[in-house]
Amino acid sequence: MKFGGTSMAGTERIRRVANIVRAQAANNSEVAVVVSAMAGETDRLVGFCREANALYDPAEYDVVVASGEQVTSGLLALTLQSLGCKARSWLGWQMPMKTVEAHAKARVSTIDAPEMIAGMEAGEIAVCPGFQGISDEGRVTTLGRGGSDTSAVAVAAAVKADRCDIYTDVDGVYTTDPRIVAKARKLKAVTYEEMLELASVGAKVLQTRSVGLAMKAGVRIQVLSSFVGDDAVPADELPGTLIVSDEEMEQMVERGEMERQLVTGIAHDKNEAKVTLTRVPDKPGAVADIFAPLANASINVDMIIQNVGRDKGETDVTFTVPGADLARTQALLDDRRGDIGFNRVITDSKVAKISVVGVGMKSHAGVASTMFSALSDRGINIQAISTSEIKVSVLIDEDETELAVRVLHTAYGLDTAD
Ligand code: ADP
Ligand code: ASP
Ligand code: MG
């Protein structure tokens, strides 16, 4: 069971969480619980790091930001004990949750937790702080923002759980963010592949890596709400959204429990920035000269457009990078201006990426053209386009985000009837 920040925000909410955990444990289950820091706490801690040292050392940043989850895991264990349950916390280094790669965005490598598993077998509820791990050097690490979802899936895989229930502030995965589109529809199930794509293009209900890990390790995820009364449908009866394999989805479709839609969901991402280089020489190697230094600096380039060469053998190149990497991107390009040979760098961080996702697109034409027509009918200008096998993304003006998501939701017939 995993509980997100809003579910853990304050002693009253933690008591509600403890009641949900106790009910699950009473239902003949061995339980491991993974918790986030209280809502807003990680942002507050990140703020302190920035104030202390703008160019902070990621290893010390991890020491600071991992503390939010230490507090909530201890508080949940205490609250469970007050309800008469046997419970103890297992911090990242105690479990241990071993991680590799960079601080502040570490990857889980292995969890070998015989003591924790023995405790669970003896009826003790294991409470694990999400987000935190330990490096090979024995230092505290964190798994990137939203990383508690990944901790939960990793723990579920390690204890060979029947299911990983991710409790949050919405009651499942919807066709789009239900806070933006009132007519968003709750999905009974989504395939790993679609959820991976939805998460990676901005549906922050699950961290992208958690879905990748679940797919690899075969962990069944259910997303459901912790904001429920005592009379709520128990988690074992699957009231939320299941993240499942293609085969399981096929069976659900055959049983008439799910309908196959062309488009499964729509997501938006306001954290991208657009960069245009003007008058780049139109010759072999020019594009490589632009992108090699960005790759070396681990800056992820997403959408790319190279315009048709103008006369004089020059062209414009436009691409997007994460907003947080824009300043570094600009500095790297300015440094190499002579070598690359462009005229100007123009940047714009007031852009949003809107994506439609669905496995149905593999076999059906027309998904992209529906998108373009629906946006043009509302006068929304498309600045860049990218596609994958199951996704079409467009870049638009950030101010038009909500309108675009609503218009597309209607255009693909996803609105609820009421
Ligand atoms: P937690 O703190 O529990 O990890 P998050 O804020 O990370 O919760 O994720 C839950 C939020 O994800 C919801 O409040 C909702 O606004 C947002 N969200 C975005 N896209 C979707 C979607 N397709 N379905 C459900 N929720 C979504
Ligand atoms: N507390 C961390 C964050 O806010 C991890 C999480 O909640 O998933 O990013
Ligand atoms: Mg989250």
Coordinates of N, CA and C and ligand atoms in Angstrom, one line a residue, residues 2-6 35-43 46 61 65 68-69 130-132 142-151 207, ligand 2:
K2 N 0.6 2.2 -0.9 CA 1.4 3.4 -0.9 C 0.4 4.6 -0.7
F3 N 0.8 5.6 0.1 CA 0.0 6.8 0.4 C 0.8 8.0 0.0
G4 N 0.2 8.8 -0.9 CA 0.9 10.1 -1.3 C 0.8 11.2 -0.3
G5 N 1.4 12.3 -0.7 CA 1.6 13.5 0.2 C 0.3 14.1 0.7
T6 N -0.7 14.2 -0.1 CA -2.0 14.8 0.4 C -2.6 13.8 1.4
V35 N 5.2 5.4 2.3 CA 4.6 6.7 2.5 C 5.4 7.8 1.9
S36 N 4.7 8.9 1.4 CA 5.3 10.1 1.0 C 5.5 11.1 2.1
A37 N 6.2 12.1 1.9 CA 6.3 13.2 2.9 C 4.9 14.0 2.9
M38 N 4.6 14.7 3.9 CA 3.4 15.5 3.9 C 3.4 16.5 2.7
A39 N 2.2 16.7 2.1 CA 2.1 17.5 0.9 C 2.8 18.9 1.1
G40 N 3.6 19.3 0.2 CA 4.3 20.6 0.3 C 5.6 20.5 1.0
E41 N 5.9 19.4 1.8 CA 7.1 19.3 2.6 C 8.4 19.2 1.7
T42 N 8.3 18.4 0.7 CA 9.5 18.2 -0.2 C 9.9 19.6 -0.8
D43 N 8.8 20.3 -1.3 CA 9.1 21.6 -1.9 C 9.8 22.5 -0.9
V46 N 13.4 21.5 -0.5 CA 14.1 21.9 -1.7 C 14.5 23.4 -1.6
Y61 N 21.8 17.5 -0.8 CA 20.4 17.8 -1.1 C 19.6 16.5 -0.7
V65 N 16.2 16.4 1.6 CA 14.9 16.2 1.1 C 14.3 14.8 1.5
G68 N 11.7 14.3 4.8 CA 10.2 14.4 4.9 C 9.6 13.1 5.1
E69 N 10.1 12.1 4.4 CA 9.5 10.7 4.4 C 9.9 10.0 5.7
G130 N 8.9 6.4 1.4 CA 9.2 6.4 -0.1 C 10.3 7.3 -0.4
F131 N 10.7 7.3 -1.7 CA 11.6 8.3 -2.2 C 13.1 8.1 -1.9
Q132 N 13.4 7.5 -0.7 CA 14.7 7.4 -0.2 C 15.4 6.0 -0.4
T142 N 17.9 9.9 -3.2 CA 16.5 10.0 -3.4 C 16.2 9.7 -4.9
L143 N 15.0 9.3 -5.2 CA 14.6 8.7 -6.5 C 14.0 9.7 -7.5
G144 N 14.1 11.0 -7.3 CA 13.5 12.0 -8.2 C 12.1 12.3 -7.7
R145 N 11.6 13.4 -8.1 CA 10.3 13.9 -7.7 C 9.2 12.9 -8.0
G146 N 8.3 12.7 -7.1 CA 7.3 11.7 -7.3 C 7.8 10.2 -7.1
G147 N 9.0 10.1 -6.6 CA 9.7 8.8 -6.5 C 9.1 7.8 -5.6
S148 N 8.2 8.2 -4.7 CA 7.6 7.2 -3.7 C 6.8 6.2 -4.5
D149 N 6.2 6.5 -5.6 CA 5.5 5.5 -6.4 C 6.5 4.4 -6.8
T150 N 7.7 4.8 -7.2 CA 8.7 3.8 -7.6 C 9.1 3.0 -6.4
S151 N 9.3 3.6 -5.2 CA 9.6 2.9 -4.0 C 8.6 1.8 -3.7
Q207 N 4.6 8.1 -11.1 CA 6.0 8.5 -11.6 C 6.3 7.5 -12.8
Ligands
ASP2 N1 8.0 13.5 -1.5 C1 8.6 13.3 -2.8 C2 8.1 14.4 -3.8 O1 7.3 15.2 -3.4 C3 8.3 11.9 -3.3 C4 6.8 11.6 -3.5 O2 6.0 12.1 -2.9 O3 6.6 10.7 -4.3 O4 8.5 14.4 -4.9

